[in-house]
Amino acid sequence: MATGTEEYARPAQPPDTSSLAGLRDAARECKACHLYKRATQTVFGEGPKDAAIMLVGEQPGDYEDQEGKPFVGPAGKIMDQALEEAGIDRKEVYVTNAVKHFKWEPRGKRRIHQKPNSREIAACRPWLEAELRLVKPKLLVCLGATAAQTVFGPSFRVTRERGKVLSSKLAPRTLATVHPSSLLRQPDEESRQREYKRFVVDLRAARRAASKE
Ligand code: URA
C-alpha cells in the first residue's frame, strides 16, 4: 500500500517556454522525485538570462531551502568572495544547482545534508538542461563532483580535470572546480587559505574562458 513516503524518481518535464520566470514557476510544482516532500520549496536558478557564465552546484542547503535562493548560506558567502577576487560580478552570473530540492535527514533538531543519488540527479537534470537552453552561457562552471558528474558522467574526476576548459554534452565550454563548501571543511587555516587560492585561480580561468569569442 502506498504511504506517500516512498522514494521514487522520473525525469522532470519542464514546459516548452522561452521564459526563465515560466520555468521557475513550473519548477515550483515539481514532484519528479520524492525530495519535494521534505524540502521547504524548490530552489531554482537565479541570474540574468544573458549571463556569460552559469555556475552549477550540487543542491540547495539548509539556508537556501529556507530562503528559496541558491548559494546564500556559508558556501555561497565564500564563493561570492572568491568570485569578487577573480573579477567576476555575481550579479552578472546565473547560479543554479544540479538538484533543486534540499535533501536532508533529521538528526535531533538539525537537518543534515544528504548527497543526492544518481536517480534524483537524473530526475532533476531536465531543469538544468532547460536553464542552459534559455541562458546559453559561454561557459558552464561545475562546482564540485555532483555537478561535474551530472554534466560529464560518473567517471569524471574534479581532482584530475579542475580548471580545464572542456566541451560537454550540455555546454560547448565547461570548466569544473571544487565545491566552495570543501573550503569550509579544510582541517586548518593554512590549507583553507591554500585551497581558497586554488579556487580563485580556477575562477579566473573561467572569467578568461567566458570572455573569449
Ligand atoms: N551548496 C550547493 O551546492 N548549492 C547551494 O545552493 C548551496 C550550497
mmCIF file with all atom_site columns, N, CA and C and ligand atoms in Angstrom, residues 57-61 64 70-71 75 97 179, ligand 1:
data_model
loop_
_atom_site.group_PDB
_atom_site.id
_atom_site.type_symbol
_atom_site.label_atom_id
_atom_site.label_alt_id
_atom_site.label_comp_id
_atom_site.label_asym_id
_atom_site.label_entity_id
_atom_site.label_seq_id
_atom_site.pdbx_PDB_ins_code
_atom_site.Cartn_x
_atom_site.Cartn_y
_atom_site.Cartn_z
_atom_site.occupancy
_atom_site.B_iso_or_equiv
_atom_site.pdbx_formal_charge
_atom_site.auth_seq_id
_atom_site.auth_comp_id
_atom_site.auth_asym_id
_atom_site.auth_atom_id
_atom_site.pdbx_PDB_model_num
ATOM   1  N N  . GLY A 1 57  ? 25.924 24.179 -8.806 1.00 0.00 ? 57  GLY A N  1
ATOM   2  C CA . GLY A 1 57  ? 26.353 23.479 -7.595 1.00 0.00 ? 57  GLY A CA 1
ATOM   3  C C  . GLY A 1 57  ? 25.641 22.148 -7.468 1.00 0.00 ? 57  GLY A C  1
ATOM   4  N N  . GLU A 1 58  ? 25.620 21.600 -6.262 1.00 0.00 ? 58  GLU A N  1
ATOM   5  C CA . GLU A 1 58  ? 25.015 20.277 -6.069 1.00 0.00 ? 58  GLU A CA 1
ATOM   6  C C  . GLU A 1 58  ? 23.510 20.377 -5.816 1.00 0.00 ? 58  GLU A C  1
ATOM   7  N N  . GLN A 1 59  ? 23.167 20.980 -4.711 1.00 0.00 ? 59  GLN A N  1
ATOM   8  C CA . GLN A 1 59  ? 21.765 21.097 -4.303 1.00 0.00 ? 59  GLN A CA 1
ATOM   9  C C  . GLN A 1 59  ? 21.691 22.206 -3.262 1.00 0.00 ? 59  GLN A C  1
ATOM   10 N N  . PRO A 1 60  ? 20.512 22.800 -3.056 1.00 0.00 ? 60  PRO A N  1
ATOM   11 C CA . PRO A 1 60  ? 20.415 23.817 -2.016 1.00 0.00 ? 60  PRO A CA 1
ATOM   12 C C  . PRO A 1 60  ? 20.723 23.216 -0.650 1.00 0.00 ? 60  PRO A C  1
ATOM   13 N N  . GLY A 1 61  ? 21.267 24.037 0.224  1.00 0.00 ? 61  GLY A N  1
ATOM   14 C CA . GLY A 1 61  ? 21.496 23.621 1.609  1.00 0.00 ? 61  GLY A CA 1
ATOM   15 C C  . GLY A 1 61  ? 20.368 24.159 2.488  1.00 0.00 ? 61  GLY A C  1
ATOM   16 N N  . GLU A 1 64  ? 19.504 27.874 1.879  1.00 0.00 ? 64  GLU A N  1
ATOM   17 C CA . GLU A 1 64  ? 18.895 28.067 0.562  1.00 0.00 ? 64  GLU A CA 1
ATOM   18 C C  . GLU A 1 64  ? 17.459 27.534 0.558  1.00 0.00 ? 64  GLU A C  1
ATOM   19 N N  . PRO A 1 70  ? 19.597 30.142 -4.484 1.00 0.00 ? 70  PRO A N  1
ATOM   20 C CA . PRO A 1 70  ? 20.806 29.326 -4.450 1.00 0.00 ? 70  PRO A CA 1
ATOM   21 C C  . PRO A 1 70  ? 22.001 30.065 -3.831 1.00 0.00 ? 70  PRO A C  1
ATOM   22 N N  . PHE A 1 71  ? 22.840 29.318 -3.151 1.00 0.00 ? 71  PHE A N  1
ATOM   23 C CA . PHE A 1 71  ? 24.120 29.836 -2.630 1.00 0.00 ? 71  PHE A CA 1
ATOM   24 C C  . PHE A 1 71  ? 23.984 31.131 -1.834 1.00 0.00 ? 71  PHE A C  1
ATOM   25 N N  . ALA A 1 75  ? 28.546 28.511 2.209  1.00 0.00 ? 75  ALA A N  1
ATOM   26 C CA . ALA A 1 75  ? 29.284 28.194 0.973  1.00 0.00 ? 75  ALA A CA 1
ATOM   27 C C  . ALA A 1 75  ? 29.112 29.317 -0.047 1.00 0.00 ? 75  ALA A C  1
ATOM   28 N N  . ASN A 1 97  ? 21.683 24.860 -9.358 1.00 0.00 ? 97  ASN A N  1
ATOM   29 C CA . ASN A 1 97  ? 22.117 23.589 -8.782 1.00 0.00 ? 97  ASN A CA 1
ATOM   30 C C  . ASN A 1 97  ? 21.670 22.418 -9.648 1.00 0.00 ? 97  ASN A C  1
ATOM   31 N N  . HIS A 1 179 ? 33.810 22.322 -4.994 1.00 0.00 ? 179 HIS A N  1
ATOM   32 C CA . HIS A 1 179 ? 32.638 22.982 -4.423 1.00 0.00 ? 179 HIS A CA 1
ATOM   33 C C  . HIS A 1 179 ? 33.119 23.932 -3.323 1.00 0.00 ? 179 HIS A C  1
HETATM 34 N N1 . URA B 2 .   ? 25.603 24.097 -1.930 1.00 0.00 ? 1   URA B N1 1
HETATM 35 C C1 . URA B 2 .   ? 25.185 23.956 -3.202 1.00 0.00 ? 1   URA B C1 1
HETATM 36 O O1 . URA B 2 .   ? 25.648 23.093 -3.936 1.00 0.00 ? 1   URA B O1 1
HETATM 37 N N2 . URA B 2 .   ? 24.259 24.781 -3.639 1.00 0.00 ? 1   URA B N2 1
HETATM 38 C C2 . URA B 2 .   ? 23.722 25.754 -2.909 1.00 0.00 ? 1   URA B C2 1
HETATM 39 O O2 . URA B 2 .   ? 22.859 26.464 -3.404 1.00 0.00 ? 1   URA B O2 1
HETATM 40 C C3 . URA B 2 .   ? 24.190 25.881 -1.585 1.00 0.00 ? 1   URA B C3 1
HETATM 41 C C4 . URA B 2 .   ? 25.131 25.047 -1.108 1.00 0.00 ? 1   URA B C4 1
#
